[in-house]
mmCIF file of C-alpha atoms and ligand atoms in Angstrom:
data_model
loop_
_atom_site.group_PDB
_atom_site.id
_atom_site.type_symbol
_atom_site.label_atom_id
_atom_site.label_comp_id
_atom_site.label_asym_id
_atom_site.label_seq_id
_atom_site.Cartn_x
_atom_site.Cartn_y
_atom_site.Cartn_z
ATOM 1 C CA MET A 58 92.115 131.824 147.242
ATOM 2 C CA PRO A 59 91.087 128.857 145.144
ATOM 3 C CA GLU A 60 87.484 128.674 143.970
ATOM 4 C CA LYS A 61 85.386 126.051 145.720
ATOM 5 C CA LEU A 62 83.704 125.055 142.486
ATOM 6 C CA VAL A 63 84.261 125.891 138.839
ATOM 7 C CA ILE A 64 81.639 124.840 136.297
ATOM 8 C CA ILE A 65 82.677 124.586 132.659
ATOM 9 C CA GLY A 66 79.810 124.908 130.164
ATOM 10 C CA SER A 67 76.467 126.698 130.220
ATOM 11 C CA GLY A 68 73.828 124.422 128.725
ATOM 12 C CA PRO A 69 71.038 122.923 130.839
ATOM 13 C CA ALA A 70 73.552 120.721 132.701
ATOM 14 C CA GLY A 71 76.010 123.483 133.623
ATOM 15 C CA LEU A 72 73.369 126.037 134.543
ATOM 16 C CA THR A 73 71.365 123.582 136.654
ATOM 17 C CA ALA A 74 74.577 122.628 138.450
ATOM 18 C CA ALA A 75 75.159 126.357 139.004
ATOM 19 C CA ILE A 76 71.659 126.917 140.431
ATOM 20 C CA TYR A 77 72.102 124.062 142.913
ATOM 21 C CA ALA A 78 75.684 124.946 143.806
ATOM 22 C CA ALA A 79 74.912 128.635 144.256
ATOM 23 C CA ARG A 80 71.950 127.851 146.520
ATOM 24 C CA ALA A 81 74.265 125.569 148.517
ATOM 25 C CA ALA A 82 76.578 128.572 149.099
ATOM 26 C CA LEU A 83 79.411 127.146 146.996
ATOM 27 C CA ASN A 84 79.731 130.505 145.210
ATOM 28 C CA PRO A 85 80.334 128.804 141.841
ATOM 29 C CA LEU A 86 82.312 130.384 139.036
ATOM 30 C CA MET A 87 81.145 129.403 135.557
ATOM 31 C CA PHE A 88 83.137 129.521 132.342
ATOM 32 C CA GLU A 89 80.093 129.774 130.111
ATOM 33 C CA GLY A 90 82.080 129.525 126.889
ATOM 34 C CA PHE A 91 82.330 131.880 123.967
ATOM 35 C CA ALA A 92 82.663 129.924 120.742
ATOM 36 C CA ALA A 93 84.205 126.543 121.614
ATOM 37 C CA GLY A 94 82.965 123.634 119.517
ATOM 38 C CA GLY A 95 81.007 126.076 117.337
ATOM 39 C CA LEU A 96 78.636 126.645 120.252
ATOM 40 C CA ILE A 97 77.764 129.811 122.156
ATOM 41 C CA PRO A 98 76.810 130.349 125.813
ATOM 42 C CA GLY A 99 73.633 128.373 126.432
ATOM 43 C CA GLY A 100 74.807 125.493 124.252
ATOM 44 C CA GLN A 101 72.866 123.520 121.681
ATOM 45 C CA LEU A 102 69.469 124.840 122.784
ATOM 46 C CA MET A 103 70.492 128.276 121.528
ATOM 47 C CA PHE A 104 70.145 126.755 118.044
ATOM 48 C CA THR A 105 66.760 125.201 118.707
ATOM 49 C CA THR A 106 63.364 126.698 118.075
ATOM 50 C CA GLU A 107 60.420 125.254 119.930
ATOM 51 C CA VAL A 108 61.126 122.955 122.904
ATOM 52 C CA GLU A 109 57.942 120.989 123.461
ATOM 53 C CA ASN A 110 59.096 118.244 125.784
ATOM 54 C CA TYR A 111 60.623 120.136 128.716
ATOM 55 C CA PRO A 112 58.215 119.612 131.625
ATOM 56 C CA GLY A 113 56.565 122.718 132.986
ATOM 57 C CA PHE A 114 55.972 124.391 129.628
ATOM 58 C CA PRO A 115 52.652 123.022 128.386
ATOM 59 C CA GLU A 116 52.669 125.390 125.408
ATOM 60 C CA GLY A 117 56.382 124.806 124.653
ATOM 61 C CA ILE A 118 59.169 127.363 124.887
ATOM 62 C CA GLN A 119 61.833 128.667 122.507
ATOM 63 C CA GLY A 120 65.286 127.174 123.213
ATOM 64 C CA PRO A 121 67.115 130.533 123.613
ATOM 65 C CA GLU A 122 64.359 131.858 125.876
ATOM 66 C CA MET A 123 64.639 128.769 128.061
ATOM 67 C CA MET A 124 68.404 129.138 128.347
ATOM 68 C CA ARG A 125 68.096 132.837 129.243
ATOM 69 C CA ALA A 126 65.758 131.819 132.067
ATOM 70 C CA PHE A 127 68.186 129.107 133.257
ATOM 71 C CA ARG A 128 70.998 131.675 133.307
ATOM 72 C CA GLN A 129 68.964 134.305 135.156
ATOM 73 C CA GLN A 130 68.079 131.723 137.790
ATOM 74 C CA ALA A 131 71.748 130.756 138.237
ATOM 75 C CA GLU A 132 72.729 134.437 138.433
ATOM 76 C CA ARG A 133 69.982 135.220 140.947
ATOM 77 C CA PHE A 134 71.637 132.912 143.482
ATOM 78 C CA GLY A 135 75.085 134.379 142.933
ATOM 79 C CA THR A 136 76.750 132.395 140.145
ATOM 80 C CA ARG A 137 79.607 134.383 138.632
ATOM 81 C CA PHE A 138 80.307 134.093 134.899
ATOM 82 C CA HIS A 139 83.316 134.325 132.595
ATOM 83 C CA THR A 140 82.115 134.442 128.983
ATOM 84 C CA GLU A 141 85.251 132.661 127.822
ATOM 85 C CA ASP A 142 86.297 129.264 126.503
ATOM 86 C CA VAL A 143 88.425 127.100 128.760
ATOM 87 C CA VAL A 144 91.599 126.299 126.847
ATOM 88 C CA ARG A 145 93.599 124.410 129.477
ATOM 89 C CA VAL A 146 93.043 122.473 132.671
ATOM 90 C CA ASP A 147 95.412 120.748 135.057
ATOM 91 C CA PHE A 148 93.690 118.012 137.046
ATOM 92 C CA ARG A 149 97.023 116.540 138.226
ATOM 93 C CA LYS A 150 97.544 119.472 140.612
ATOM 94 C CA ARG A 151 95.449 120.235 143.703
ATOM 95 C CA PRO A 152 93.740 122.610 143.730
ATOM 96 C CA PHE A 153 92.990 122.041 140.028
ATOM 97 C CA VAL A 154 93.825 124.686 137.443
ATOM 98 C CA VAL A 155 91.237 125.902 134.909
ATOM 99 C CA ALA A 156 92.328 128.518 132.375
ATOM 100 C CA SER A 157 90.889 130.540 129.514
ATOM 101 C CA GLU A 158 92.978 132.938 127.389
ATOM 102 C CA GLU A 159 92.072 135.707 129.876
ATOM 103 C CA HIS A 160 91.850 134.036 133.299
ATOM 104 C CA GLU A 161 93.627 131.262 135.162
ATOM 105 C CA VAL A 162 91.871 130.067 138.310
ATOM 106 C CA GLU A 163 92.443 127.392 140.917
ATOM 107 C CA ALA A 164 89.502 125.217 141.952
ATOM 108 C CA HIS A 165 88.947 122.559 144.595
ATOM 109 C CA ALA A 166 86.184 120.940 142.527
ATOM 110 C CA VAL A 167 85.197 121.127 138.861
ATOM 111 C CA ILE A 168 82.014 120.203 137.010
ATOM 112 C CA ILE A 169 82.480 119.588 133.294
ATOM 113 C CA ALA A 170 79.324 120.294 131.292
ATOM 114 C CA THR A 171 80.761 121.193 127.903
ATOM 115 C CA GLY A 172 78.203 119.262 125.842
ATOM 116 C CA ALA A 173 78.636 117.926 122.350
ATOM 117 C CA ARG A 174 78.778 119.396 118.843
ATOM 118 C CA ALA A 175 77.455 118.409 115.421
ATOM 119 C CA ASN A 176 79.404 116.059 113.143
ATOM 120 C CA TRP A 177 80.309 116.741 109.498
ATOM 121 C CA LEU A 178 80.893 114.363 106.597
ATOM 122 C CA GLY A 179 84.451 115.669 106.145
ATOM 123 C CA LEU A 180 84.207 116.409 102.394
ATOM 124 C CA GLU A 181 86.365 119.197 100.983
ATOM 125 C CA ASN A 182 83.506 120.967 99.174
ATOM 126 C CA GLU A 183 81.220 120.517 102.165
ATOM 127 C CA GLN A 184 83.657 122.394 104.370
ATOM 128 C CA ARG A 185 84.354 125.069 101.764
ATOM 129 C CA LEU A 186 80.654 125.810 101.216
ATOM 130 C CA ALA A 187 79.877 125.633 104.931
ATOM 131 C CA LYS A 188 82.573 128.197 105.726
ATOM 132 C CA SER A 189 81.558 130.521 102.878
ATOM 133 C CA GLY A 190 77.855 130.375 103.754
ATOM 134 C CA GLY A 191 77.258 128.672 100.423
ATOM 135 C CA GLY A 192 74.386 126.470 101.523
ATOM 136 C CA VAL A 193 75.927 123.747 103.716
ATOM 137 C CA SER A 194 74.954 123.684 107.364
ATOM 138 C CA ALA A 195 74.880 121.360 110.372
ATOM 139 C CA CYS A 196 71.991 123.259 111.922
ATOM 140 C CA ALA A 197 68.734 123.521 110.013
ATOM 141 C CA VAL A 198 67.020 125.493 112.750
ATOM 142 C CA CYS A 199 69.830 128.086 112.678
ATOM 143 C CA ASP A 200 70.016 128.510 108.919
ATOM 144 C CA GLY A 201 67.010 126.856 107.286
ATOM 145 C CA ALA A 202 64.798 129.930 107.239
ATOM 146 C CA LEU A 203 67.398 132.027 105.390
ATOM 147 C CA PRO A 204 66.217 133.389 102.014
ATOM 148 C CA PRO A 205 68.479 131.227 99.763
ATOM 149 C CA PHE A 206 66.820 128.068 101.097
ATOM 150 C CA ARG A 207 63.214 129.207 100.707
ATOM 151 C CA ASN A 208 61.136 127.387 98.094
ATOM 152 C CA GLN A 209 64.116 125.249 97.141
ATOM 153 C CA GLU A 210 64.893 121.552 97.059
ATOM 154 C CA LEU A 211 67.032 120.727 100.108
ATOM 155 C CA VAL A 212 68.896 117.656 101.332
ATOM 156 C CA VAL A 213 69.199 116.413 104.896
ATOM 157 C CA VAL A 214 71.673 113.634 105.680
ATOM 158 C CA GLY A 215 71.030 111.152 108.490
ATOM 159 C CA GLY A 216 68.422 108.715 109.728
ATOM 160 C CA GLY A 217 68.099 109.640 113.413
ATOM 161 C CA ASP A 218 65.708 111.881 115.344
ATOM 162 C CA SER A 219 67.749 114.974 114.479
ATOM 163 C CA ALA A 220 67.520 114.316 110.739
ATOM 164 C CA ILE A 221 63.732 113.999 110.911
ATOM 165 C CA GLU A 222 63.370 116.973 113.243
ATOM 166 C CA GLU A 223 65.568 119.190 111.089
ATOM 167 C CA GLY A 224 64.003 117.896 107.876
ATOM 168 C CA SER A 225 60.476 118.537 109.084
ATOM 169 C CA TYR A 226 61.502 122.019 110.211
ATOM 170 C CA LEU A 227 62.856 122.706 106.724
ATOM 171 C CA THR A 228 59.568 121.673 105.097
ATOM 172 C CA LYS A 229 58.094 124.911 106.467
ATOM 173 C CA PHE A 230 60.194 126.845 103.958
ATOM 174 C CA ALA A 231 61.494 124.398 101.357
ATOM 175 C CA ARG A 232 59.803 123.146 98.217
ATOM 176 C CA LYS A 233 60.889 119.628 99.105
ATOM 177 C CA VAL A 234 63.327 118.008 101.550
ATOM 178 C CA HIS A 235 65.186 114.854 100.504
ATOM 179 C CA LEU A 236 66.358 112.710 103.394
ATOM 180 C CA VAL A 237 69.522 110.858 102.398
ATOM 181 C CA HIS A 238 70.249 107.919 104.666
ATOM 182 C CA ARG A 239 73.002 105.325 104.382
ATOM 183 C CA ARG A 240 70.615 102.472 105.204
ATOM 184 C CA ALA A 241 67.007 101.624 104.290
ATOM 185 C CA GLU A 242 65.830 101.726 107.886
ATOM 186 C CA LEU A 243 65.614 104.803 110.095
ATOM 187 C CA ARG A 244 67.299 104.973 113.472
ATOM 188 C CA ALA A 245 64.775 107.595 114.618
ATOM 189 C CA SER A 246 62.133 106.884 117.273
ATOM 190 C CA LYS A 247 58.703 105.562 116.256
ATOM 191 C CA ALA A 248 57.084 108.958 116.849
ATOM 192 C CA MET A 249 59.625 110.693 114.614
ATOM 193 C CA GLN A 250 59.286 108.011 111.948
ATOM 194 C CA SER A 251 55.513 108.609 111.875
ATOM 195 C CA ARG A 252 56.162 112.315 111.466
ATOM 196 C CA PHE A 253 58.539 111.579 108.584
ATOM 197 C CA PHE A 254 56.251 109.187 106.703
ATOM 198 C CA LYS A 255 53.341 111.619 107.060
ATOM 199 C CA LEU A 256 55.490 114.321 105.445
ATOM 200 C CA VAL A 257 56.446 111.840 102.714
ATOM 201 C CA ASP A 258 52.742 111.138 102.087
ATOM 202 C CA GLU A 259 52.136 114.865 101.854
ATOM 203 C CA GLY A 260 54.933 115.169 99.292
ATOM 204 C CA LYS A 261 57.002 117.463 101.529
ATOM 205 C CA MET A 262 59.813 114.996 102.209
ATOM 206 C CA ALA A 263 61.266 112.122 100.204
ATOM 207 C CA PRO A 264 63.632 109.369 101.328
ATOM 208 C CA VAL A 265 66.788 108.430 99.461
ATOM 209 C CA TRP A 266 67.759 105.098 100.987
ATOM 210 C CA ASP A 267 71.097 103.264 101.045
ATOM 211 C CA SER A 268 72.956 106.337 99.910
ATOM 212 C CA LEU A 269 75.955 108.418 100.908
ATOM 213 C CA VAL A 270 76.721 111.990 99.950
ATOM 214 C CA VAL A 271 80.171 111.677 98.404
ATOM 215 C CA ASP A 272 80.556 115.219 97.040
ATOM 216 C CA VAL A 273 78.910 118.605 96.999
ATOM 217 C CA ILE A 274 78.644 120.293 93.607
ATOM 218 C CA GLY A 275 78.659 124.075 93.216
ATOM 219 C CA LYS A 276 81.187 126.906 93.140
ATOM 220 C CA GLU A 277 79.588 129.719 95.111
ATOM 221 C CA ARG A 278 76.470 127.876 96.285
ATOM 222 C CA VAL A 279 75.300 124.294 96.498
ATOM 223 C CA GLU A 280 73.827 123.179 93.188
ATOM 224 C CA ALA A 281 73.651 119.429 93.770
ATOM 225 C CA VAL A 282 74.964 116.607 95.893
ATOM 226 C CA ARG A 283 76.667 113.566 94.418
ATOM 227 C CA LEU A 284 75.176 110.407 95.866
ATOM 228 C CA LYS A 285 76.574 106.918 95.921
ATOM 229 C CA ASN A 286 74.253 103.976 96.369
ATOM 230 C CA VAL A 287 76.010 101.711 98.853
ATOM 231 C CA LYS A 288 74.360 98.572 97.426
ATOM 232 C CA THR A 289 74.958 99.136 93.719
ATOM 233 C CA GLY A 290 77.952 101.486 93.891
ATOM 234 C CA LYS A 291 76.163 103.686 91.336
ATOM 235 C CA GLU A 292 76.686 107.439 91.569
ATOM 236 C CA SER A 293 74.097 110.078 90.697
ATOM 237 C CA ASP A 294 73.560 113.803 91.241
ATOM 238 C CA LEU A 295 70.583 115.198 93.129
ATOM 239 C CA SER A 296 69.852 118.878 92.413
ATOM 240 C CA CYS A 297 69.397 120.953 95.559
ATOM 241 C CA ARG A 298 70.210 124.390 96.974
ATOM 242 C CA GLY A 299 71.067 123.360 100.498
ATOM 243 C CA LEU A 300 72.730 120.506 102.351
ATOM 244 C CA PHE A 301 72.012 119.963 106.042
ATOM 245 C CA LEU A 302 73.968 117.437 108.096
ATOM 246 C CA ALA A 303 72.279 115.601 110.957
ATOM 247 C CA ILE A 304 74.702 112.731 111.505
ATOM 248 C CA GLY A 305 75.262 112.800 115.222
ATOM 249 C CA HIS A 306 77.544 114.618 117.617
ATOM 250 C CA THR A 307 81.034 114.635 119.119
ATOM 251 C CA PRO A 308 81.542 115.423 122.793
ATOM 252 C CA ASN A 309 83.550 118.540 123.631
ATOM 253 C CA THR A 310 86.297 116.820 125.607
ATOM 254 C CA GLU A 311 89.452 117.793 123.677
ATOM 255 C CA THR A 312 90.572 120.201 126.434
ATOM 256 C CA PHE A 313 90.534 117.366 128.988
ATOM 257 C CA LYS A 314 92.407 114.833 126.850
ATOM 258 C CA GLY A 315 94.831 112.700 128.831
ATOM 259 C CA GLN A 316 93.586 114.090 132.154
ATOM 260 C CA ILE A 317 90.303 112.282 132.539
ATOM 261 C CA GLU A 318 89.009 108.936 131.305
ATOM 262 C CA VAL A 319 86.841 109.020 128.195
ATOM 263 C CA ASP A 320 85.256 106.210 126.157
ATOM 264 C CA GLU A 321 86.160 105.281 122.572
ATOM 265 C CA LYS A 322 83.912 108.071 121.233
ATOM 266 C CA GLY A 323 85.407 110.667 123.583
ATOM 267 C CA TYR A 324 82.498 110.851 126.063
ATOM 268 C CA ILE A 325 83.573 111.239 129.694
ATOM 269 C CA LYS A 326 83.314 107.936 131.552
ATOM 270 C CA LEU A 327 81.164 107.883 134.670
ATOM 271 C CA PRO A 328 81.873 104.530 136.321
ATOM 272 C CA GLY A 329 79.155 104.780 138.970
ATOM 273 C CA PRO A 330 75.467 105.719 139.087
ATOM 274 C CA ASN A 331 76.522 109.321 139.801
ATOM 275 C CA THR A 332 78.554 112.087 138.151
ATOM 276 C CA VAL A 333 81.955 111.120 139.584
ATOM 277 C CA THR A 334 84.676 110.925 136.901
ATOM 278 C CA SER A 335 88.022 109.129 137.003
ATOM 279 C CA VAL A 336 89.509 112.161 138.820
ATOM 280 C CA GLU A 337 88.332 112.679 142.381
ATOM 281 C CA GLY A 338 86.804 116.143 142.674
ATOM 282 C CA VAL A 339 85.965 116.384 138.962
ATOM 283 C CA PHE A 340 82.350 115.703 138.019
ATOM 284 C CA ALA A 341 80.629 115.560 134.624
ATOM 285 C CA ALA A 342 77.067 116.268 133.574
ATOM 286 C CA GLY A 343 74.995 116.482 130.414
ATOM 287 C CA ASP A 344 75.813 115.456 126.843
ATOM 288 C CA VAL A 345 79.571 115.443 127.447
ATOM 289 C CA ALA A 346 79.047 112.194 129.364
ATOM 290 C CA ASP A 347 75.839 110.952 127.722
ATOM 291 C CA HIS A 348 75.475 109.583 124.209
ATOM 292 C CA VAL A 349 72.219 107.838 124.970
ATOM 293 C CA TYR A 350 69.581 110.257 126.255
ATOM 294 C CA ARG A 351 70.932 113.693 125.242
ATOM 295 C CA GLN A 352 67.815 115.582 126.288
ATOM 296 C CA ALA A 353 67.632 119.008 127.948
ATOM 297 C CA VAL A 354 65.786 117.480 130.875
ATOM 298 C CA THR A 355 68.290 114.661 131.395
ATOM 299 C CA ALA A 356 71.161 117.146 131.104
ATOM 300 C CA ALA A 357 69.515 119.350 133.721
ATOM 301 C CA GLY A 358 68.975 116.293 135.940
ATOM 302 C CA THR A 359 72.617 115.264 135.785
ATOM 303 C CA GLY A 360 73.641 118.896 136.359
ATOM 304 C CA CYS A 361 71.711 118.789 139.622
ATOM 305 C CA MET A 362 73.369 115.470 140.498
ATOM 306 C CA ALA A 363 76.828 116.890 139.772
ATOM 307 C CA ALA A 364 76.255 119.866 142.086
ATOM 308 C CA LEU A 365 75.063 117.570 144.881
ATOM 309 C CA ASP A 366 77.989 115.194 144.299
ATOM 310 C CA ALA A 367 80.434 118.131 144.340
ATOM 311 C CA GLU A 368 78.869 119.619 147.468
ATOM 312 C CA ARG A 369 79.152 116.303 149.330
ATOM 313 C CA TRP A 370 82.689 115.734 148.135
ATOM 314 C CA LEU A 371 83.779 119.250 149.159
ATOM 315 C CA ALA A 372 82.146 118.792 152.561
ATOM 316 C CA ALA A 373 83.968 115.480 153.007
ATOM 317 C CA GLN A 374 87.241 117.331 152.302
ATOM 318 C CA GLY A 375 86.300 120.030 154.800
ATOM 319 C CA ILE A 376 86.253 122.642 152.028
ATOM 320 C CA ALA A 377 82.561 123.549 151.857
ATOM 321 C CA ASP A 378 82.402 125.577 155.063
HETATM 322 P P1 NAP B 286 71.969 109.572 115.997
HETATM 323 O O1 NAP B 286 70.772 108.987 116.620
HETATM 324 O O2 NAP B 286 73.318 109.081 116.365
HETATM 325 O O3 NAP B 286 71.783 109.411 114.415
HETATM 326 C C1 NAP B 286 72.784 109.770 113.530
HETATM 327 C C2 NAP B 286 72.341 109.337 112.144
HETATM 328 O O4 NAP B 286 73.340 109.753 111.199
HETATM 329 C C3 NAP B 286 72.186 107.835 112.016
HETATM 330 O O5 NAP B 286 71.051 107.536 111.238
HETATM 331 C C4 NAP B 286 73.472 107.424 111.308
HETATM 332 O O6 NAP B 286 73.298 106.318 110.451
HETATM 333 C C5 NAP B 286 73.801 108.635 110.470
HETATM 334 N N1 NAP B 286 75.236 108.816 110.252
HETATM 335 C C6 NAP B 286 76.202 108.861 111.199
HETATM 336 N N2 NAP B 286 77.399 109.083 110.623
HETATM 337 C C7 NAP B 286 77.175 109.173 109.299
HETATM 338 C C8 NAP B 286 78.017 109.391 108.176
HETATM 339 N N3 NAP B 286 79.330 109.594 108.312
HETATM 340 N N4 NAP B 286 77.452 109.415 106.949
HETATM 341 C C9 NAP B 286 76.112 109.238 106.801
HETATM 342 N N5 NAP B 286 75.257 109.025 107.818
HETATM 343 C C10 NAP B 286 75.797 109.002 109.060
HETATM 344 O O7 NAP B 286 72.035 111.159 116.207
HETATM 345 P P2 NAP B 286 70.848 112.212 116.341
HETATM 346 O O8 NAP B 286 69.809 112.007 115.331
HETATM 347 O O9 NAP B 286 71.553 113.528 116.392
HETATM 348 O O10 NAP B 286 70.221 111.923 117.776
HETATM 349 C C11 NAP B 286 71.050 111.934 118.928
HETATM 350 C C12 NAP B 286 70.220 111.717 120.186
HETATM 351 O O11 NAP B 286 69.385 112.852 120.420
HETATM 352 C C13 NAP B 286 69.317 110.517 120.095
HETATM 353 O O12 NAP B 286 69.276 109.893 121.349
HETATM 354 C C14 NAP B 286 67.983 111.122 119.757
HETATM 355 O O13 NAP B 286 66.895 110.339 120.204
HETATM 356 C C15 NAP B 286 68.033 112.458 120.477
HETATM 357 N N6 NAP B 286 67.175 113.465 119.790
HETATM 358 C C16 NAP B 286 65.853 113.517 120.132
HETATM 359 C C17 NAP B 286 65.014 114.426 119.508
HETATM 360 C C18 NAP B 286 63.583 114.487 119.909
HETATM 361 O O14 NAP B 286 63.100 113.575 120.527
HETATM 362 N N7 NAP B 286 62.870 115.552 119.612
HETATM 363 C C19 NAP B 286 65.508 115.265 118.504
HETATM 364 C C20 NAP B 286 66.853 115.167 118.151
HETATM 365 C C21 NAP B 286 67.681 114.262 118.794
HETATM 366 P P3 NAP B 286 73.010 104.836 111.049
HETATM 367 O O15 NAP B 286 71.580 104.878 111.488
HETATM 368 O O16 NAP B 286 73.257 103.960 109.886
HETATM 369 O O17 NAP B 286 73.975 104.652 112.158
#
């Protein structure tokens, strides 16, 4: 028997969709992922520390703790889980096919909530030292507290909210955090900019404007980054023991390539004010279809919308009963 609803992804969007769908007796099956896109079940919040802006938690909550609670709530209403990455889908067939290495299932409706992953600069030495644990990371909150980074000079690349958030997190352990940005103006929100300039005043962070990291120096561990000033073309080395990238994200849509419409950056297109994708019966929620808001609360909101959209669509097909 085909599944009524399969949900792919287990961040706030997927798990909220699961809570709503399970309560609506759709008996959802979730592929919660294993390691796709460098993420783990629970998604990006599993790599976050304190979440201060999710309503209902006046004292804040740790990201992993919040995701455990989301999952328990989805499970309580009967969501079933495969802790596996989806490697193949067929949206041309009905029912649809969704497959991991271990399971192949048929589904009348699918909600895609696979999120997005961190971007890298794409430098050879960056990749080498990231893979060897040599001091390059795209997640300060995952790695920043590790002993090799403590009391050291560190570099964060980027000028958005993530760069400031990760940089300010690193100041708890580092001697100093240099923020390397390719322009002289931050993209980050006003509140984050204030946080940054306060840390600069306190001597904990320092900006390096109009600069790109063009190489990472160091055999076993990061010893310096080579910077290039984009205005003068001049190159210089900045000594540091860690390099943290905070240069945006890429949506996890590779598995759906050619089967569903995506925009030029790979985010799933939602033509209407709902979660309906270009394939009838396939819905999308969370960061995989959102490069604007990208908040836990907006992901959860669209997860709820996707479950309601799926429920109505299944009912219209006579499948929900
Ligand atoms: P973002 O806003 O897209 O910023 C990415 C930054 O990286 C930009 O400053 C960009 O430079 C720079 N960049 C991109 N590619 C680069 C490259 N190849 N080399 C050097 N620099 C590069 O991404 P984000 O900071 O991850 O934020 C994403 C979304 O999440 C935003 O909507 C943000 O508000 C939200 N967010 C919110 C919070 C919070 O409120 N607590 C925390 C984190 C994220 P340009 O500026 O020149 O383009």
